[in-house]
Coordinates of C-alpha atoms and ligand atoms in Angstrom, one line a residue:
M545 CA -0.4 -1.0 27.7
S546 CA -2.9 1.8 28.4
H547 CA -3.2 4.0 24.6
E548 CA -3.7 7.9 24.8
I549 CA -6.1 7.9 22.1
A550 CA -7.5 11.3 19.8
S551 CA -10.8 11.6 21.7
Y552 CA -13.1 11.6 18.6
L553 CA -12.5 7.9 18.3
D554 CA -14.0 5.4 20.3
P555 CA -11.7 3.9 22.8
K556 CA -14.5 0.5 23.7
N557 CA -14.7 -0.1 19.6
L558 CA -11.1 0.3 18.3
G559 CA -11.1 -2.3 15.9
A560 CA -8.3 -1.8 13.3
W561 CA -6.6 1.2 15.4
G562 CA -6.3 -1.0 18.4
T563 CA -4.4 -3.0 16.4
Y564 CA -2.2 -0.4 15.1
L565 CA -1.5 0.8 18.4
E566 CA -1.0 -2.1 19.8
Q567 CA 1.6 -2.8 16.8
I568 CA 3.8 0.9 18.1
D569 CA 3.8 -0.3 21.4
R570 CA 5.1 -3.2 21.1
V571 CA 8.4 -1.9 18.6
T572 CA 8.6 1.1 21.2
P573 CA 11.2 -0.5 23.0
Y574 CA 12.8 -0.9 20.0
L575 CA 13.3 2.8 19.0
G576 CA 16.4 4.2 21.6
P577 CA 16.3 8.0 22.2
L578 CA 13.4 8.6 18.9
T579 CA 10.8 7.3 22.0
R580 CA 10.6 10.4 23.1
W581 CA 8.6 11.1 19.9
V582 CA 6.3 7.9 19.2
E583 CA 3.3 9.7 20.5
T584 CA 3.1 11.0 17.0
L585 CA 3.0 8.0 15.1
K586 CA -0.9 7.5 17.8
R587 CA -2.0 10.7 16.4
P588 CA -3.3 11.6 13.1
K589 CA -1.9 14.2 12.0
R590 CA -5.7 16.0 10.6
S591 CA -9.0 14.6 9.8
L592 CA -11.9 15.2 8.0
I593 CA -15.5 14.2 7.7
V594 CA -17.4 15.4 4.8
D595 CA -21.2 14.8 4.4
V596 CA -21.4 13.5 0.4
P597 CA -25.2 14.3 -1.0
I598 CA -26.2 13.1 -4.0
E599 CA -29.2 13.0 -6.6
L600 CA -30.5 9.2 -6.9
D601 CA -31.0 8.4 -10.0
N602 CA -34.9 7.7 -9.0
G603 CA -35.4 11.7 -7.8
T604 CA -34.7 11.1 -4.3
I605 CA -31.4 12.7 -1.7
A606 CA -29.4 10.3 -0.6
H607 CA -26.2 11.6 2.4
F608 CA -22.6 8.9 2.5
E609 CA -20.5 10.2 4.9
G610 CA -17.0 10.2 3.7
Y611 CA -13.4 10.8 5.2
R612 CA -9.5 11.7 4.4
V613 CA -6.8 11.6 7.1
H614 CA -3.7 13.1 6.8
H615 CA -1.9 10.1 9.4
N616 CA 2.1 11.5 9.0
L617 CA 3.6 14.0 6.3
S618 CA 7.2 13.6 7.5
R619 CA 8.9 13.0 4.7
G620 CA 6.3 14.3 2.2
P621 CA 3.5 14.6 0.8
G622 CA 0.3 12.6 2.0
K623 CA -0.2 9.4 0.3
G624 CA -3.0 6.0 0.7
G625 CA -6.2 5.3 -1.5
I626 CA -9.6 5.4 -1.0
R627 CA -12.2 2.8 0.4
F628 CA -16.5 2.4 -1.1
H629 CA -17.5 -0.2 1.8
P630 CA -20.6 0.1 4.0
D631 CA -18.6 -1.3 7.1
V632 CA -15.8 2.0 6.8
T633 CA -15.7 4.6 9.3
L634 CA -13.2 7.5 10.6
S635 CA -11.4 4.9 13.3
E636 CA -10.8 2.0 10.7
V637 CA -10.0 5.2 7.5
T638 CA -7.4 6.6 10.3
A639 CA -5.9 3.1 10.8
L640 CA -5.4 2.5 7.5
S641 CA -3.7 5.6 7.2
A642 CA -1.6 5.3 9.7
W643 CA 0.1 1.3 8.0
M644 CA 0.1 4.0 5.1
S645 CA 2.5 5.9 6.9
I646 CA 5.2 2.8 7.5
K647 CA 4.4 0.7 4.5
T648 CA 5.9 4.5 2.4
A649 CA 8.5 4.4 5.1
V650 CA 9.5 0.7 4.5
V651 CA 10.1 0.7 1.1
N652 CA 11.3 4.0 1.4
V653 CA 8.9 5.8 -1.2
P654 CA 9.1 10.0 0.2
F655 CA 5.3 10.4 0.3
G656 CA 3.7 10.2 4.2
G657 CA 0.3 8.1 4.8
A658 CA -2.8 8.8 3.8
K659 CA -6.7 6.9 3.8
G660 CA -9.8 8.7 2.7
G661 CA -13.7 6.2 2.1
I662 CA -16.9 6.3 2.0
R663 CA -19.7 4.3 4.2
V664 CA -21.2 3.4 1.1
D665 CA -22.4 -0.1 -0.3
P666 CA -21.1 1.0 -4.0
K667 CA -22.7 -2.4 -5.6
K668 CA -26.3 -0.7 -4.6
L669 CA -25.3 2.9 -6.7
S670 CA -25.9 3.0 -10.9
Q671 CA -22.8 3.5 -12.6
S672 CA -24.0 7.4 -13.1
E673 CA -24.5 7.2 -9.0
L674 CA -21.8 6.3 -8.1
E675 CA -20.0 8.8 -10.1
R676 CA -22.1 11.8 -8.5
M677 CA -20.9 10.1 -5.3
T678 CA -17.2 10.6 -6.5
R679 CA -17.0 13.8 -7.7
R680 CA -19.3 15.6 -4.7
F681 CA -16.8 13.2 -2.3
T682 CA -13.5 14.8 -4.2
S683 CA -15.4 18.6 -4.1
E684 CA -16.0 17.8 -0.7
I685 CA -12.1 17.2 -0.1
N686 CA -10.3 18.8 -2.2
M687 CA -8.1 21.4 0.1
M688 CA -6.9 18.2 1.9
I689 CA -5.7 16.9 -1.8
G690 CA -3.1 17.8 -4.2
P691 CA -0.2 16.5 -6.0
Q692 CA 2.0 18.1 -3.5
K693 CA -0.9 17.1 -0.5
D694 CA -1.7 14.4 -0.4
I695 CA -2.1 11.9 -3.4
P696 CA -5.7 9.1 -3.8
A697 CA -5.8 6.1 -5.4
P698 CA -7.4 3.1 -5.3
D699 CA -8.2 0.9 -2.1
V700 CA -10.9 -1.9 -1.5
N701 CA -14.3 -1.3 -4.0
T702 CA -12.9 1.6 -5.7
N703 CA -10.8 1.6 -9.5
E704 CA -9.0 3.1 -12.6
Q705 CA -12.4 4.9 -13.6
I706 CA -13.7 6.4 -9.5
M707 CA -9.6 7.3 -9.9
A708 CA -10.3 8.9 -13.5
W709 CA -13.8 11.3 -12.0
M710 CA -11.3 12.1 -9.2
M711 CA -8.6 13.5 -11.3
D712 CA -11.2 15.2 -13.7
T713 CA -12.7 16.5 -10.8
Y714 CA -10.5 17.9 -9.2
C715 CA -8.7 19.2 -12.4
V716 CA -11.7 21.2 -13.4
N717 CA -12.1 22.7 -10.3
Q718 CA -7.7 23.8 -10.0
G719 CA -8.7 25.6 -14.0
Y720 CA -5.9 22.8 -15.1
T721 CA -5.3 19.5 -16.0
T722 CA -2.6 17.6 -13.6
S723 CA -2.7 14.5 -13.6
G724 CA 0.0 13.5 -10.4
V725 CA -3.3 14.6 -7.9
V726 CA -4.6 10.8 -8.1
T727 CA -2.5 7.4 -8.6
G728 CA -4.1 3.9 -10.6
K729 CA -5.7 6.6 -13.2
P730 CA -6.2 5.1 -16.7
I731 CA -3.3 4.6 -19.1
S732 CA -4.5 7.8 -21.3
L733 CA -4.7 9.8 -18.8
G734 CA -0.9 9.5 -17.9
G735 CA -1.5 6.2 -15.0
S736 CA 1.4 4.3 -15.0
L737 CA 2.1 0.4 -17.0
G738 CA 2.1 -2.1 -14.3
R739 CA 0.0 -0.8 -11.8
R740 CA -3.1 -2.5 -11.7
D741 CA -1.6 -5.8 -10.3
A742 CA 1.8 -3.7 -8.8
T743 CA 0.3 -4.9 -5.2
S744 CA -0.2 -8.5 -6.3
R745 CA 2.5 -8.4 -7.9
G746 CA 4.5 -7.0 -4.5
V747 CA 2.0 -9.5 -2.6
F748 CA 4.2 -12.3 -4.6
V749 CA 7.7 -11.3 -4.9
V750 CA 8.0 -11.1 -1.5
A751 CA 5.7 -14.6 -0.7
R752 CA 8.5 -16.4 -3.3
E753 CA 11.7 -14.6 -0.7
A754 CA 10.1 -15.6 2.2
Y755 CA 9.4 -19.2 0.7
G756 CA 12.8 -19.4 -1.1
Q757 CA 13.8 -18.6 2.5
M758 CA 12.2 -21.9 3.7
N759 CA 14.3 -23.9 1.2
R760 CA 10.6 -24.3 -0.4
E761 CA 9.9 -23.7 -4.1
L762 CA 6.1 -22.3 -5.4
S763 CA 5.9 -24.4 -8.5
G764 CA 3.2 -27.5 -7.2
A765 CA 3.0 -24.6 -3.9
R766 CA -1.2 -25.5 -2.5
I767 CA -2.6 -21.4 -2.1
A768 CA -5.0 -20.5 -0.4
I769 CA -6.9 -17.2 -0.8
Q770 CA -9.6 -15.1 1.1
G771 CA -10.2 -12.0 -1.5
L772 CA -10.1 -11.9 -5.5
G773 CA -10.6 -8.5 -5.9
N774 CA -7.9 -6.0 -6.8
V775 CA -5.1 -7.7 -4.6
G776 CA -6.1 -11.4 -4.5
G777 CA -7.9 -11.9 -8.1
H778 CA -3.4 -10.3 -10.3
A779 CA -2.3 -13.0 -6.8
A780 CA -3.6 -16.0 -8.3
R781 CA -2.7 -15.6 -11.8
L782 CA 0.7 -15.1 -10.9
F783 CA 1.3 -17.7 -8.0
A784 CA -0.2 -19.8 -10.7
Q785 CA 1.9 -18.5 -13.6
A786 CA 4.6 -19.8 -11.2
G787 CA 3.0 -23.7 -11.2
A788 CA 1.8 -23.2 -7.7
K789 CA -1.9 -25.0 -7.1
V790 CA -4.8 -22.3 -5.8
V791 CA -6.4 -24.7 -3.7
A792 CA -8.8 -22.0 -1.3
I793 CA -10.6 -19.7 -2.2
Q794 CA -13.2 -16.9 0.0
D795 CA -15.1 -13.9 -0.5
H796 CA -18.1 -12.3 0.9
S797 CA -20.3 -15.0 -0.8
G798 CA -19.2 -18.3 0.2
A799 CA -15.3 -20.4 -0.1
L800 CA -14.0 -22.9 -1.8
Y801 CA -11.9 -26.2 -2.0
N802 CA -10.6 -28.0 -4.9
P803 CA -7.1 -30.2 -3.9
N804 CA -6.0 -30.1 -7.9
G805 CA -6.0 -26.1 -7.7
F806 CA -8.6 -24.3 -9.5
D807 CA -8.3 -23.3 -13.2
V808 CA -7.5 -19.6 -12.4
D809 CA -8.4 -17.6 -15.3
A810 CA -11.8 -19.6 -15.8
L811 CA -12.1 -18.6 -12.0
L812 CA -11.3 -14.6 -12.6
D813 CA -13.4 -14.6 -15.4
H814 CA -16.0 -15.6 -13.3
V815 CA -15.5 -13.2 -11.1
S816 CA -15.4 -10.2 -13.4
L817 CA -19.4 -11.2 -14.6
A818 CA -20.8 -12.4 -11.1
R819 CA -18.7 -10.2 -8.9
E820 CA -18.1 -12.8 -7.1
I821 CA -17.0 -16.3 -6.6
N822 CA -20.1 -18.3 -6.1
G823 CA -21.5 -20.2 -8.6
F824 CA -17.6 -20.9 -10.0
P825 CA -17.0 -25.8 -9.6
G826 CA -15.2 -26.7 -7.2
E827 CA -16.1 -27.8 -2.8
S828 CA -18.3 -25.6 -0.9
I829 CA -17.0 -25.4 2.2
T830 CA -17.6 -23.9 5.2
S831 CA -15.4 -20.7 6.6
Q832 CA -14.1 -21.5 9.6
Q833 CA -12.9 -25.5 6.8
F834 CA -11.4 -22.1 4.7
W835 CA -8.8 -21.1 6.9
S836 CA -8.4 -24.7 8.5
S837 CA -7.6 -25.6 4.8
P838 CA -4.3 -27.8 4.0
C839 CA -1.9 -25.0 1.8
D840 CA 1.8 -24.1 1.9
I841 CA 0.8 -20.4 1.7
L842 CA -2.8 -18.2 2.7
I843 CA -2.8 -14.5 1.3
P844 CA -5.6 -13.0 3.9
A845 CA -6.4 -10.1 0.7
A846 CA -10.1 -8.8 2.1
L847 CA -9.9 -7.1 5.1
E848 CA -9.2 -5.9 8.1
S849 CA -8.9 -8.3 11.4
Q850 CA -9.6 -12.2 9.7
I851 CA -7.0 -13.7 11.6
T852 CA -8.1 -14.3 15.4
P853 CA -7.5 -16.5 17.8
A854 CA -11.1 -17.9 16.7
N855 CA -9.3 -19.4 13.6
A856 CA -5.3 -18.7 13.9
S857 CA -5.0 -22.2 15.4
S858 CA -6.7 -24.3 12.7
I859 CA -4.2 -23.0 10.3
Q860 CA -2.3 -25.3 9.0
A861 CA 0.1 -22.7 6.4
K862 CA 3.9 -22.1 7.1
L863 CA 4.1 -18.7 5.5
I864 CA 1.4 -16.1 5.5
V865 CA 1.4 -12.9 3.3
E866 CA -0.7 -10.0 4.1
G867 CA -2.1 -9.4 0.9
A868 CA -4.9 -6.8 2.9
N869 CA -4.5 -4.0 5.6
G870 CA -4.3 -4.8 8.6
P871 CA -5.6 -9.0 8.7
T872 CA -3.9 -10.0 11.3
T873 CA -5.0 -9.3 14.9
P874 CA -2.2 -8.9 17.8
E875 CA -2.9 -11.9 20.0
A876 CA -3.5 -14.1 16.4
D877 CA -0.3 -13.4 15.5
D878 CA 0.8 -14.5 18.3
I879 CA -0.5 -18.0 18.6
L880 CA 1.2 -18.3 14.7
R881 CA 4.7 -16.8 16.4
D882 CA 4.0 -19.5 18.8
M883 CA 2.9 -22.1 16.0
N884 CA 6.5 -21.6 13.7
V885 CA 3.9 -19.9 10.7
T886 CA 6.5 -16.7 9.4
V887 CA 3.9 -14.4 9.1
V888 CA 4.9 -11.1 6.1
P889 CA 2.8 -8.0 7.4
D890 CA 1.1 -6.3 5.3
V891 CA 2.9 -2.8 6.0
I892 CA 5.7 -4.7 3.3
A893 CA 3.8 -8.0 1.4
N894 CA 2.0 -5.0 -0.2
A895 CA 3.4 -2.2 -0.3
G896 CA 4.3 -3.1 -4.6
G897 CA 1.0 -1.2 -5.0
V898 CA 1.4 2.5 -3.3
T899 CA 5.4 1.5 -4.8
V900 CA 4.1 1.8 -8.3
S901 CA 1.9 4.6 -7.6
Y902 CA 5.6 7.2 -6.4
F903 CA 7.1 5.8 -9.7
E904 CA 3.0 6.4 -11.8
W905 CA 3.7 9.6 -9.5
V906 CA 6.7 10.5 -10.9
Q907 CA 6.4 9.6 -14.0
D908 CA 3.5 12.0 -13.8
F909 CA 6.1 14.7 -13.3
S910 CA 8.3 14.3 -15.7
S911 CA 5.5 12.9 -18.7
F912 CA 8.1 10.8 -19.4
F913 CA 7.1 6.9 -19.5
W914 CA 8.7 3.9 -18.4
T915 CA 7.8 0.4 -19.9
E916 CA 6.8 -2.8 -18.8
E917 CA 9.1 -4.5 -18.5
E918 CA 10.9 -1.1 -16.5
I919 CA 8.1 -0.8 -14.0
N920 CA 8.0 -4.9 -13.0
H921 CA 12.1 -4.6 -12.6
R922 CA 12.7 -1.7 -10.9
L923 CA 9.5 -3.4 -8.7
D924 CA 11.1 -6.6 -7.9
I925 CA 14.6 -5.0 -7.1
L926 CA 12.9 -2.4 -4.4
M927 CA 10.8 -4.8 -2.9
V928 CA 13.6 -7.5 -2.6
D929 CA 15.6 -4.9 -1.7
A930 CA 13.7 -3.6 1.5
F931 CA 12.4 -7.7 2.3
K932 CA 15.9 -8.6 2.4
G933 CA 16.8 -5.4 5.0
I934 CA 14.1 -6.5 7.4
C935 CA 15.4 -9.5 8.0
D936 CA 18.0 -8.5 9.1
V937 CA 16.6 -6.0 11.3
A938 CA 14.5 -9.6 12.6
K939 CA 17.9 -11.3 13.0
K940 CA 19.4 -8.9 14.4
H941 CA 16.5 -7.9 17.3
D942 CA 15.3 -11.7 17.4
V943 CA 12.3 -10.1 16.4
S944 CA 9.7 -10.9 14.2
L945 CA 9.0 -9.7 10.3
R946 CA 6.2 -8.0 11.5
T947 CA 8.3 -5.9 14.4
A948 CA 11.5 -5.8 12.5
T949 CA 8.9 -4.4 10.0
F950 CA 8.1 -1.4 12.4
I951 CA 11.8 -0.6 13.3
V952 CA 12.4 0.0 10.0
G953 CA 9.2 2.5 9.6
C954 CA 9.1 4.1 12.6
E955 CA 12.7 4.6 12.2
R956 CA 12.2 6.5 9.3
I957 CA 9.9 8.3 9.9
L958 CA 11.1 9.2 13.4
K959 CA 14.2 10.8 12.3
A960 CA 12.2 12.4 9.8
R961 CA 10.4 14.2 12.4
Q962 CA 13.6 14.4 14.4
M963 CA 15.0 16.9 11.9
R964 CA 12.6 18.6 11.5
G965 CA 11.9 20.1 15.3
L966 CA 8.4 22.0 16.3
Y967 CA 7.7 24.6 14.7
P968 CA 6.4 26.9 16.2
Ligands
LIG217 N1 -4.1 1.1 -1.4 C1 -3.1 0.9 -1.2 C2 -2.3 0.8 0.0 O1 -3.1 -0.1 1.2 C3 -2.4 1.3 -2.6 C4 -2.2 3.3 -2.2 C5 -1.6 3.7 -3.6 O2 -1.2 3.4 -4.1 O3 -1.1 5.4 -2.7 O4 -1.3 0.5 -0.3

């Protein structure tokens, strides 16, 4: 199908945005009368490109390109992370903002979808350069964000410290302290207990549910994980605690295999110091061997477009749980469906992060903070319910979990869009 696309997105190189558009095309036949509004989902509401100049430690000036995109605000304020990565583009951020709209609707939290990022390799910056860049970026996107407007959060290469700088910059500009402008903050600034590993916990909960539906238990299951950052790292720990074996891992520095299962605590200690898996004991394998490694559950938890026709048919896992956003291309999705591999899509699998972001935002507004047990318990219940609802829709329409998840998410967004109507 040909796509009507926003003119500023390069039609020859759609990447993740192309994947998203294809996903919308696949769900459209199931949307009934709401199809009248579907074009809404194919266009971001507003996009901002900013220049971020900073003085480097050596006295020279460097310029970085930054973005904040509001995809859809029909159901509430924008919500979505900030990514620092050399491959960030407006097109990528637009796709990620759109997946946030679907994700917040799927778990039924009252937010729209947004995303931001800076095209930078943060590993090349000193801590003070990173702070200056984060603060200047926050000032430049000031008109887009706010506790009732759009609430950023961590994503690839961003963390609690960066959220603290963003919050401080916004509050200094406003002249008062308002912690609800970002989530994923340090606890001392109104952050939520349980937020740091919430995305991973959500991945773990849906993996447990999906594997349970296959009449299998996590104890003894062999897990392969791509990416050991915000999502993959904590997920590895949760799976190991449940008695599963993490047998294959991959990051930007290489891939390792250990059929007996890695010592996950030692692995995470190594990664927190070295910032990569390289140097950790294990059999060094190629990327192709990583994708084809013998395992039961595969967790892509890095970047987009990792599972493609080039590696999909060699995958051994019977269950894929998408910790990353957009890791599987639509062509690979078709191959996996024909192989009878169950794919739990990103917009439910990694929705634990934004769900606890919602809990954090609610706690900030009420200035009343919950216990970690309460947060983890509420997260578990919400994820299990959302996943069950999706499985019911998948059965009813005889469609993949991805299409079912998109049916649930798109219906919620477009019903809100329809009720609000066009103005002026
Ligand atoms: N960056 C995370 C995601 O992609 C979390 C977003 C949030 O908490 O707003 O879902």
